[in-house]
XYZ file of C-alpha atoms in Angstrom:
592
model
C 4.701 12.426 -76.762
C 2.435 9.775 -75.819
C -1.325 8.354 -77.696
C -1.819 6.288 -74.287
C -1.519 6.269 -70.610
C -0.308 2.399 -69.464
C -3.176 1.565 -67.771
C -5.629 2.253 -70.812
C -3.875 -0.065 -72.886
C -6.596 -3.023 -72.826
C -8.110 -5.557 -75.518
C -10.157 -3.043 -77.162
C -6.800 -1.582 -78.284
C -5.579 -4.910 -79.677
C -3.884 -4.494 -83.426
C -3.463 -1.245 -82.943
C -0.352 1.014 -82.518
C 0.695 3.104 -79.463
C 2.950 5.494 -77.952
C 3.769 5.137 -74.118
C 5.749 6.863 -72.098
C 6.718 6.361 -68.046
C 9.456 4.161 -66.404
C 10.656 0.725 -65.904
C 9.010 -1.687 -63.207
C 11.083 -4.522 -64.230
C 13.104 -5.916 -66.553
C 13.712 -9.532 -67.378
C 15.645 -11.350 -69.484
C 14.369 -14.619 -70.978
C 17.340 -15.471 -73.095
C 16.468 -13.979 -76.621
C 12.980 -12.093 -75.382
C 13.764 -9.126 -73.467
C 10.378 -7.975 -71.942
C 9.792 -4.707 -68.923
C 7.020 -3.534 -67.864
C 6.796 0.074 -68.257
C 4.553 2.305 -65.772
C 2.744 5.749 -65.377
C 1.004 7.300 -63.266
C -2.401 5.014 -64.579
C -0.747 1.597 -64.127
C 1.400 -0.729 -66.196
C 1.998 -2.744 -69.215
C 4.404 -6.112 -70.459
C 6.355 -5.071 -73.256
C 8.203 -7.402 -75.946
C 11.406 -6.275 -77.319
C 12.246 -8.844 -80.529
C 15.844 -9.426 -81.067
C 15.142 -9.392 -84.846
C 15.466 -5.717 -84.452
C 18.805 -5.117 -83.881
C 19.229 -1.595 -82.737
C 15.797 -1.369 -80.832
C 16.963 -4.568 -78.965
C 20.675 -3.283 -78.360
C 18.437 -0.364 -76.501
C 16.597 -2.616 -74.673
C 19.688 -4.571 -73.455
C 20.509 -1.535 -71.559
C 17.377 -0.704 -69.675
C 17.139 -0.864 -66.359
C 14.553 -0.322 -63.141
C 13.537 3.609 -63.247
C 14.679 4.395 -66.859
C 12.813 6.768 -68.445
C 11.182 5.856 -71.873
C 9.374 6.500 -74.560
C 8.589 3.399 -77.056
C 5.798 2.381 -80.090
C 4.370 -0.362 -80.583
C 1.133 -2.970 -81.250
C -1.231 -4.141 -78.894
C -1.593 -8.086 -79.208
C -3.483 -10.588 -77.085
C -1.461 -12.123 -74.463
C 0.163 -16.026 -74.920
C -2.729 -18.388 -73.118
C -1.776 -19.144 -69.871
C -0.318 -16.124 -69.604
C -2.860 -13.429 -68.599
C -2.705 -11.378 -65.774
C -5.980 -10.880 -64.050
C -4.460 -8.656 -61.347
C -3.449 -5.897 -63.730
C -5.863 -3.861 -66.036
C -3.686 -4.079 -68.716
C -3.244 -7.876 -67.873
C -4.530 -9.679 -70.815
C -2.574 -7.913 -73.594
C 1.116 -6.923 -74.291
C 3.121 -4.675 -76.549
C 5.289 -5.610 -79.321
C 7.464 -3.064 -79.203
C 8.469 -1.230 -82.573
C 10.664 1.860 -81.675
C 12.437 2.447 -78.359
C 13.990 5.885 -76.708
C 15.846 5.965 -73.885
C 14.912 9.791 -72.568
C 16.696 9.971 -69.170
C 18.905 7.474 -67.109
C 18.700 6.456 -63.419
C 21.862 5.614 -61.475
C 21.092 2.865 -58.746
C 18.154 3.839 -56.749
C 18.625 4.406 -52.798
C 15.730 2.745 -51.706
C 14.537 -0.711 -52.828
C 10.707 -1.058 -52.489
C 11.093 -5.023 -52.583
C 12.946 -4.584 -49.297
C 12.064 -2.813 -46.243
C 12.771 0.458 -46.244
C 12.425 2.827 -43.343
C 9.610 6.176 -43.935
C 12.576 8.410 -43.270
C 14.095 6.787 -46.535
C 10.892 7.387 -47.875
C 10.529 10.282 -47.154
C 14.222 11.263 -47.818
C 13.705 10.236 -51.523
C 9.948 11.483 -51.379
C 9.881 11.884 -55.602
C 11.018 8.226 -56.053
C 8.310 7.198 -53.240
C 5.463 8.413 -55.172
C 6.524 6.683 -58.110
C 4.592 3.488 -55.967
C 1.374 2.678 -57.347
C -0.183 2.538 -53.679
C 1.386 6.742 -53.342
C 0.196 7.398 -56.569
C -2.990 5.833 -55.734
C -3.474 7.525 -53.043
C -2.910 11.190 -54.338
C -4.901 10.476 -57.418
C -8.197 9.494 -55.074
C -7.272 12.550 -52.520
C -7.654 14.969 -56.293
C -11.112 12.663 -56.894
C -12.091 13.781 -53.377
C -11.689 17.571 -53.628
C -12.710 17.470 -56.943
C -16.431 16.317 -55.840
C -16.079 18.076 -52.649
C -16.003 21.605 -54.778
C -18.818 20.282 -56.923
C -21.005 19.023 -54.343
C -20.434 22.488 -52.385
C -20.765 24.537 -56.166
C -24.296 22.514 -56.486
C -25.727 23.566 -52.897
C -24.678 27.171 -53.711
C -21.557 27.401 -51.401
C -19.302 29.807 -52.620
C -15.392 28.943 -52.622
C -13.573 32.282 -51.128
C -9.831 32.388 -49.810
C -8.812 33.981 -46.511
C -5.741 35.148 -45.931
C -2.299 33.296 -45.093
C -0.620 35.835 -42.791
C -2.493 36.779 -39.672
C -2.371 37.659 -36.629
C -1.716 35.318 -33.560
C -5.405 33.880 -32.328
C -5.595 31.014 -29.420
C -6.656 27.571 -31.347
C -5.675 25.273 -28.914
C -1.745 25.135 -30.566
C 1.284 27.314 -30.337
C 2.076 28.933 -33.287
C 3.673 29.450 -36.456
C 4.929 32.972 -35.967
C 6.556 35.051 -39.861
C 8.700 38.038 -38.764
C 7.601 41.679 -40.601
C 10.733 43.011 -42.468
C 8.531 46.501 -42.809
C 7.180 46.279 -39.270
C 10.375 45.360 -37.279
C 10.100 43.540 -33.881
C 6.010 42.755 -34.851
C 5.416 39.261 -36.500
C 2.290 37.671 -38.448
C 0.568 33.935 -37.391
C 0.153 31.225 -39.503
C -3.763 30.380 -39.280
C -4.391 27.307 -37.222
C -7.567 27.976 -38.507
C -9.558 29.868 -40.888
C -12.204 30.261 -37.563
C -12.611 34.045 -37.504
C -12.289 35.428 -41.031
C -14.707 32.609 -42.200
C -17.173 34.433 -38.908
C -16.314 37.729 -40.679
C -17.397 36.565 -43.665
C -20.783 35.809 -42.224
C -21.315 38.963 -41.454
C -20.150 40.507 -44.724
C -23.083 38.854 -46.281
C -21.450 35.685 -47.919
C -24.125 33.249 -46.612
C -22.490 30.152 -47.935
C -18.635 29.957 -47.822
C -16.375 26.960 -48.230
C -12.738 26.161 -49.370
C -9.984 23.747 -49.182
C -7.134 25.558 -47.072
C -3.799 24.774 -45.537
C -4.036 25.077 -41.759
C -1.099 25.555 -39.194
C -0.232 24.578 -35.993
C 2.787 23.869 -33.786
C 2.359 20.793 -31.959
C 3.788 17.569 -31.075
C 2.801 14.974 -33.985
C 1.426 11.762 -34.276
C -0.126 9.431 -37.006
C -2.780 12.255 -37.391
C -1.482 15.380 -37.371
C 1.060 17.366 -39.233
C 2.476 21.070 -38.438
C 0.584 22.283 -41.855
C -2.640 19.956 -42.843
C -5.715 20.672 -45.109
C -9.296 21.674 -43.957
C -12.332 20.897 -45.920
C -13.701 24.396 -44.058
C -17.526 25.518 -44.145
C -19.579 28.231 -42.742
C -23.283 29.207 -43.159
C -25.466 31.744 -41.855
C -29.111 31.532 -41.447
C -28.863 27.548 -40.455
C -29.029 25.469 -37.593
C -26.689 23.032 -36.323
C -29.579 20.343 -37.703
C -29.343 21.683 -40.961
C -24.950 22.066 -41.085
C -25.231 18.682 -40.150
C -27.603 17.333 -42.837
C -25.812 18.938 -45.572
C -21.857 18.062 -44.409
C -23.266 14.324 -43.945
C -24.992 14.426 -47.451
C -21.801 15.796 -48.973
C -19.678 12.560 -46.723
C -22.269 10.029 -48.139
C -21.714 10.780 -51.616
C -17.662 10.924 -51.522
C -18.305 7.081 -50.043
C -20.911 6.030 -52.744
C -19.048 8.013 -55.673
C -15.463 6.747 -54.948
C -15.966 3.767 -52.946
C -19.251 2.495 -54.099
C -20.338 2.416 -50.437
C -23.680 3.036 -48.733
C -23.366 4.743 -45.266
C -26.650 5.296 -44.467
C -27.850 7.600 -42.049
C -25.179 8.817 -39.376
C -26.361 7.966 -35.482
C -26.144 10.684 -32.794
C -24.543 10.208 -29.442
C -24.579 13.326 -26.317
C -20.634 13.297 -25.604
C -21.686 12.129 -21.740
C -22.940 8.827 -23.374
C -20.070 8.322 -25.698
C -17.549 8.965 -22.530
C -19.760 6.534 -20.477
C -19.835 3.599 -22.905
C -16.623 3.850 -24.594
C -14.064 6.492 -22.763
C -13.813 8.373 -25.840
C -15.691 11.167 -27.538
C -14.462 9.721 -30.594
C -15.721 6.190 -30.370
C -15.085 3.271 -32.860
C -18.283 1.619 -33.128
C -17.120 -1.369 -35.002
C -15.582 -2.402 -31.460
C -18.107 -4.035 -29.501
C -16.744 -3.410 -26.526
C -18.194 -0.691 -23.758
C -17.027 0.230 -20.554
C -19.830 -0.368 -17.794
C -20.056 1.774 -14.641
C -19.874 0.037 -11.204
C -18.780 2.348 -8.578
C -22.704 2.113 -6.818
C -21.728 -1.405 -6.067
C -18.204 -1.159 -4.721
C -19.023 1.806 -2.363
C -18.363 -0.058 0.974
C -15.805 -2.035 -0.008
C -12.482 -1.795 2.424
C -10.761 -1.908 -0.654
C -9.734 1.603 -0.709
C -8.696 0.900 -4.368
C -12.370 0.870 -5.643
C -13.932 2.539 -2.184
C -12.268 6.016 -2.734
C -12.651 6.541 -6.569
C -16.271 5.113 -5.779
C -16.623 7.836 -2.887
C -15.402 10.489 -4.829
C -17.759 13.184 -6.998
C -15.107 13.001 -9.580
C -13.937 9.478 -9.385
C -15.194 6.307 -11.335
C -15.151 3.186 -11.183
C -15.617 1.209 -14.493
C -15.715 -2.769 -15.508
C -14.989 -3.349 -19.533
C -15.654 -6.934 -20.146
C -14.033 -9.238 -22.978
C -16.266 -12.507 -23.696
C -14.532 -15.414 -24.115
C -10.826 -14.307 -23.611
C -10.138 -15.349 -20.151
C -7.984 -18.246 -20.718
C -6.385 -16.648 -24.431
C -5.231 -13.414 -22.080
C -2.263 -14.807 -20.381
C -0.786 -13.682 -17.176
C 1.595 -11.866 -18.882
C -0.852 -10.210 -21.654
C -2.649 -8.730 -18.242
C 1.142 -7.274 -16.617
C 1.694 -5.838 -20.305
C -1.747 -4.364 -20.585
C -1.449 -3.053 -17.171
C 2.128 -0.952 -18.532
C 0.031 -0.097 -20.961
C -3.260 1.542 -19.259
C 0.047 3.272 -16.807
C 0.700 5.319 -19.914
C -2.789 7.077 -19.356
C -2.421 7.725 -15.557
C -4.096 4.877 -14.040
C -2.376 3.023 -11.097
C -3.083 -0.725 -11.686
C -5.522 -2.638 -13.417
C -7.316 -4.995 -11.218
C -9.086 -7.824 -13.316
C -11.434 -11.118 -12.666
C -11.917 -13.760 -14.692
C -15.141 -15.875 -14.712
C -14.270 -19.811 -14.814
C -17.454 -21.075 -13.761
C -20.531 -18.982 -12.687
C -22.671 -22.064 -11.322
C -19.834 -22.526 -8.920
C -20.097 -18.917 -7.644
C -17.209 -17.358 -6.023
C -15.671 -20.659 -6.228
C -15.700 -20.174 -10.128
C -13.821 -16.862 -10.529
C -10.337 -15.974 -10.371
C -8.912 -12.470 -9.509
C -6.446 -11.638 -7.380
C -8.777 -9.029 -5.942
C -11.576 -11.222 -5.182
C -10.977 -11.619 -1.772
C -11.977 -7.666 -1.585
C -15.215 -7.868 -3.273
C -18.257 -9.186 -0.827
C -20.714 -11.517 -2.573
C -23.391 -9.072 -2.986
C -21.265 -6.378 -4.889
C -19.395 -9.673 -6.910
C -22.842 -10.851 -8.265
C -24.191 -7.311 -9.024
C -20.552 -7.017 -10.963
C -21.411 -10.043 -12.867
C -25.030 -8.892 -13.245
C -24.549 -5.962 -14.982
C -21.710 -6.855 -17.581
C -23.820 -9.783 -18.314
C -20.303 -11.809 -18.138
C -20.285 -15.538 -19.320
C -18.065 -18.468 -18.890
C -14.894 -17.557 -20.251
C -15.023 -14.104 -20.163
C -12.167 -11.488 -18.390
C -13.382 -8.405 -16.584
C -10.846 -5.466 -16.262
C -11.765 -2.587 -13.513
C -10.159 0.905 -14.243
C -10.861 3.265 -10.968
C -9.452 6.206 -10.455
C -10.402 9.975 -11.704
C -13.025 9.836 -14.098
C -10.972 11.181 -16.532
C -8.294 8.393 -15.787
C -10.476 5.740 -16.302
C -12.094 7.055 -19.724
C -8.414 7.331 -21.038
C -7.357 4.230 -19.828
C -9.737 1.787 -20.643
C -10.884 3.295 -23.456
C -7.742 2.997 -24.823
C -7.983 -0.089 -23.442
C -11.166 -1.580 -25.358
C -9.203 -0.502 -28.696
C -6.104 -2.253 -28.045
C -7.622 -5.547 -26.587
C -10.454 -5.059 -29.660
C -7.432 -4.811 -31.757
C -5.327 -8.018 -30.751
C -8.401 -10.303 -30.190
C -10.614 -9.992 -33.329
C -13.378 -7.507 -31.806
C -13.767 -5.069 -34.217
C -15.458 -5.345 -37.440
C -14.694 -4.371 -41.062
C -17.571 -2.156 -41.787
C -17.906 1.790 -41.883
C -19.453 3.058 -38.660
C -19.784 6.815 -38.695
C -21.672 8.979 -35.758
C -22.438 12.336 -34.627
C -20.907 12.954 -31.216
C -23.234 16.261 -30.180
C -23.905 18.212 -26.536
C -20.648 18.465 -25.736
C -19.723 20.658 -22.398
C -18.907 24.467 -22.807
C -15.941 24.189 -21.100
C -13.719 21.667 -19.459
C -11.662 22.428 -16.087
C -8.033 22.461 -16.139
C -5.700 23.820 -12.731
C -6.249 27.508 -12.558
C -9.647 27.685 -14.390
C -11.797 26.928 -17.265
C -10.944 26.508 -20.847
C -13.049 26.068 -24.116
C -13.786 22.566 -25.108
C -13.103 23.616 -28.972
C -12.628 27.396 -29.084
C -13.995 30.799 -27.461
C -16.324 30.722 -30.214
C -18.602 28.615 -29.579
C -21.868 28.964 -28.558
C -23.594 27.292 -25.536
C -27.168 25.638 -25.670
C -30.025 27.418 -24.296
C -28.572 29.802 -22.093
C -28.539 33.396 -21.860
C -25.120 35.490 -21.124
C -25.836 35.964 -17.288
C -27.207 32.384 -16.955
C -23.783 31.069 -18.648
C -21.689 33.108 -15.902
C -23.575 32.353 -13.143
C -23.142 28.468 -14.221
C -20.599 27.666 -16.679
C -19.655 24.221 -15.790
C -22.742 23.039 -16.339
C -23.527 24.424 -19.810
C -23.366 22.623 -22.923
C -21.845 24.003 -26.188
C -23.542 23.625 -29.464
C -20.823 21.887 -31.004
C -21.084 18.275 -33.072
C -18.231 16.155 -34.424
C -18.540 13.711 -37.154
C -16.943 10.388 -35.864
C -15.415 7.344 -38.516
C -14.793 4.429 -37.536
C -13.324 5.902 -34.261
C -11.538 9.120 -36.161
C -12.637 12.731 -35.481
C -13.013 13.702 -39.240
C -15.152 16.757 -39.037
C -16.093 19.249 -35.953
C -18.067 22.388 -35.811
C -20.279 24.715 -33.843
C -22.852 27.003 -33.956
C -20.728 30.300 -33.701
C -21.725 33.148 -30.866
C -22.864 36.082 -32.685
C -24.002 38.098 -30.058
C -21.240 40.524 -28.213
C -22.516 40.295 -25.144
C -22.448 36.651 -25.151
C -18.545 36.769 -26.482
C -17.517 38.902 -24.212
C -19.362 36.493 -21.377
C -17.275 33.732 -22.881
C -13.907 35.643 -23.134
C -14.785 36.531 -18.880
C -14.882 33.194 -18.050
C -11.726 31.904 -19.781
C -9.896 34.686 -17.998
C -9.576 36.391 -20.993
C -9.693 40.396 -19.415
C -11.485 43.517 -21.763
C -8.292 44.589 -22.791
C -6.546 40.923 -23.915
C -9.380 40.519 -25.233
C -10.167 43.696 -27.470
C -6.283 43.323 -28.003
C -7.225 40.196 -29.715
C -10.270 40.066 -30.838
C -11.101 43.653 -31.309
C -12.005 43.490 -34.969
C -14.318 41.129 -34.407
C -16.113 42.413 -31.203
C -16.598 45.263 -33.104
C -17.797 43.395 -36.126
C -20.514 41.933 -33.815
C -21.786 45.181 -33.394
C -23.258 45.641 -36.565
C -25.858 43.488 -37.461
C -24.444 39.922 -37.474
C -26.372 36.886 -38.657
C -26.808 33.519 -36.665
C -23.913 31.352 -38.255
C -22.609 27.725 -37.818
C -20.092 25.684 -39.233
C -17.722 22.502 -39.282
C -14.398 21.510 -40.888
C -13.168 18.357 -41.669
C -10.059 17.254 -41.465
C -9.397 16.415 -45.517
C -6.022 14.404 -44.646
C -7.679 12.401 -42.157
C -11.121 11.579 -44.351
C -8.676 10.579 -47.254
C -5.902 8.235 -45.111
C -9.407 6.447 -43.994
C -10.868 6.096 -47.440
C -7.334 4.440 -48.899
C -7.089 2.683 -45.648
C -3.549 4.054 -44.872
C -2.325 4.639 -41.494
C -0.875 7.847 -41.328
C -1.756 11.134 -42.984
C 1.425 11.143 -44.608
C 0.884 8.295 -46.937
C -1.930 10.547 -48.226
C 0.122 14.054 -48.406
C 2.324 14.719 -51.394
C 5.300 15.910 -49.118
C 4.715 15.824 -45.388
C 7.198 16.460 -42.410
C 8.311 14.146 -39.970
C 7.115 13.455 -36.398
C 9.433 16.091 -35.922
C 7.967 18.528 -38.051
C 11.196 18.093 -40.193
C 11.304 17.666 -44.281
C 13.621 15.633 -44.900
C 13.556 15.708 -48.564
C 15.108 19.783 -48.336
C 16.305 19.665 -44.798
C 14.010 22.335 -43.448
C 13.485 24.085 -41.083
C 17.089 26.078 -41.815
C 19.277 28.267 -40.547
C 18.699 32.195 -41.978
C 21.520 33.765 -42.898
C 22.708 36.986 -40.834
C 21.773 39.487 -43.655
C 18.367 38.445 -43.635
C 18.195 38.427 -39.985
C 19.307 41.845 -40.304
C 17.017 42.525 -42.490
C 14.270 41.501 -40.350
C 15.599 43.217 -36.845
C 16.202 39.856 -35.284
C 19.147 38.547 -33.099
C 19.341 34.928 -32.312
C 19.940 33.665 -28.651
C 22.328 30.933 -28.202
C 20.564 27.565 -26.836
C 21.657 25.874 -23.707
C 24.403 24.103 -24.212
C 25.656 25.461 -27.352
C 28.587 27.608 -28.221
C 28.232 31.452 -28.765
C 31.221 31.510 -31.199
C 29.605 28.574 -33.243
């Protein structure tokens, strides 16, 4: 039906004749020209519709925004003075020749001149992605996974599916449970993961596995997550962490030079305990100059219990996190809302200085804690954040966990609002991460039971597992987790070591994981691997700020599609068929 997509139509096509088809931007009316700009998928073009032709014209009258058309014509330069550099197509037009009208559209719902709200968007997803930015942003997300599976197919990966009904496996997330019609009362898992058939795969001999797969989990949502997102997922045997690493960061700096014509460089490695120490994160954006600085060894015999306990305490820290040059641009009220704001993460206050005048020593600062803070521990404060005239201090103490959480959450939102952070790429490896991290009741894994530790043997791990490190790395962008992975354990002593100290008993655990403790009987091959988080890589690339504006149909925040009002209600029959009853919720009637 068409010789031409819109945006192709440039000055090497001018004199010649083309066929378009695609819908109307705009229409306008310029008393005896009628010109639209029709679009596709691969941009737009001006039309001219000449009222010398009658019937085409009387056609033309009738368009509107969203029509659907199909029209000839011949390319011609553009009036001068009238070129559009901003468009592709911008320096020619079409003098249109024949016109069809091949579908209708009734007033739209939504109105992309005016605001419009992403449940509306969502709501009305097919008329959404009709935008040049949506289409634009699903046409780069099919340019990434089309080089990803090249760039995997060149290193010798081999693309292989695993399967989308499962059983239930602990991922970190509740999950999505299908009911067995032939095996009433038993149910299958959505994968949160590929994680263990990828392992089994390993061992079957398939030394160099990849594929793009839907994942699964049930959790609350945010700008980052959705109930089903896509994995870029790898696994290799025979290959360290050094060498998973080197191949996953070749494969990142070619998407960036490819599609964005950027240079990365070589990625910078950070031990999680420095990346928690500097920034509060394990996920830190490097373009933010910020860092958090430790000062609890100064504020130890304070009789401000505030900083004294915290200080005292094996678990506590206390933390300063400067901000040159802000003191008199953060107001009063700037600190009350910033303190609401660190309350969020658990911390109790946010005590703060600010330094007017250093030659006039105490004099020259002004805190409402000051009067707490003897001279020596005041000058070893200023000391060691190297503060300056003009600068604000903040203090976080509390837990140490409190204090990462808080004021690194902190640094990002004051980085934000005051012009800290740069516009560059800054991408990291955040490595030697701890084997486990303590929660009430016991240990749990950092990223799953299937990780390996560094260095240790089984009986060494037991007899000291909160001290080990895991051999886990994550690939950090511009403060986004975009990739993590692990060397795997492939030993079944070591697994079942592991599974012992998350409280995981013989039988849970063979009723679990029996298929693959016995799998790790037989031979198995040292393996490692990472995934990345494809929805997450691609909102960063297109600089949007939700996955969603890079997923063809996502949910809501609460896991809700809009667009065919799902999740639904089953019918009985198929209920029936399926050996389920439904309880009535709290609060709602049984007769309903």
């Amino acid at each position: 039906m068409r010789s031409h997509y819109c945006g192709q139509v440039t000055e090497a096509l001018i004199g010649q004749q083309v066929t378009l088809c695609g819908w109307v931007n705009r229409r306008r009316d310029l008393g005896g020209l009628i010109f639209i700009d029709i679009r596709d998928r691969d941009g737009l073009v001006q039309v001219v519709f000449d009222p010398d032709q009658k019937d085409m014209f009387a056609v033309a009258e009738k368009l509107r925004q969203e029509f659907c058309i199909r029209l000839q014509g011949t390319v011609r330069a553009r009036p001068d003075g009238q070129v559009n550099k901003d468009m592709a197509s911008g320096a020619v037009e079409i003098n249109a020749t024949e016109l069809e009208i091949i579908s209708r559209a009734e007033p739209l719902p939504i109105d992309f001149n005016q605001q419009v709200s992403e449940e509306q968007r969502l709501r009305f997803r097919y008329l959404d992605l009709r935008r040049p930015q949506m289409s634009h942003n699903l046409q780069f997300r099919a340019k990434v996974t089309s080089l990803v599976r090249r760039f995997f197919d060149e290193q010798g990966f081999l693309d292989i599916e695993t399967p989308m009904l499962t059983r239930a496996t602990p991922e970190g997330a509740r999950d999505y449970l299908v009911p067995s019609r032939t095996h009433k009362g038993k149910f299958f898992a959505l994968p949160q993961s590929p994680q263990l058939f990828k392992q089994l795969l390993m061992m079957s001999g398939f030394d160099r596995y990849y594929q793009i797969v839907k994942c699964f989990r049930d959790e609350d949502l945010r700008a980052d997550r959705q109930p089903e997102f896509t994995q870029i997922d790898i696994e290799t045997s025979f290959m360290s962490a050094d060498q998973v690493m080197a191949v996953t960061e070749k494969m990142t700096r070619q998407l960036f030079s490819e599609l964005l014509q950027v240079e990365l460089g070589e990625f910078p490695r950070m031990t999680w305990h420095e990346a928690m120490r500097r920034f509060g994160s394990d996920k830190p954006d490097l373009r933010n100059p910020l860092e958090l600085v430790d000062v609890a060894d100064l504020l130890k015999e304070v009789e401000f219990k505030v900083f004294s306990g915290p200080a005292n305490d094996a678990n506590g820290r206390v933390a300063a996190l400067k901000v040159p040059g802000k003191a008199e641009a953060i107001s009063r009220k700037n600190i009350d809302e910033y303190t609401n704001f660190v309350g969020i993460y658990g911390a109790k206050g946010l005590a703060w200085l600010k330094v007017k005048d250093l030659s006039a020593g105490r004099e020259g600062i002004q805190s409402p804690v000051l009067k707490f803070i003897p001279d020596d521990a005041l000058q070893g404060i200023l000391e060691r954040t190297e503060a300056a005239n003009g600068d604000i201090i903040f203090f976080g103490a509390d837990k140490s966990t409190v204090v990462a959480e808080a004021l690194g959450a902190l640094r990002l939102k004051v980085g934000q609002e005051h012009g800290f952070v740069s516009d560059e790429w800054r991408p990291l490896w955040v490595v030697d991460f701890p084997m486990f991290e303590a929660y009430e009741g016991g240990l749990a894994a950092l990223h799953h039971p299937f990780t390996a530790p560094v260095n240790v043997t089984a009986e060494e791990l037991k007899a000291n597992p909160a001290e080990a490190l895991s051999n886990a790395y994550d690939m950090v962008l511009n403060g986004v987790e975009v990739g993590g992975g692990s060397v795997r354990i492939h030993e079944n002593q070591m697994q079942q070591a592991v599974f012992g100290i998350l409280g995981i008993e013989p039988d849970e655990a063979q009723e679990k994981f029996g298929f693959l403790l016995e799998a790790l009987k037989y031979g198995t091959p040292p393996h490692a691997g990472l995934a990345f988080g494809l929805d997450r890589l691609v909102m960063l690339m297109v600089g949007a700020s939700s996955i969603r504006d890079v997923i063809a149909f996502p949910k809501t925040t609460t896991a809700a599609c809009v667009l065919t009002d799902a999740p639904g209600v089953a019918n009985t029959a198929a209920l029936d068929d399926l050996g389920i009853d439904l309880k009535a919720l709290p609060g709602t009637d049984d007769s309903e």
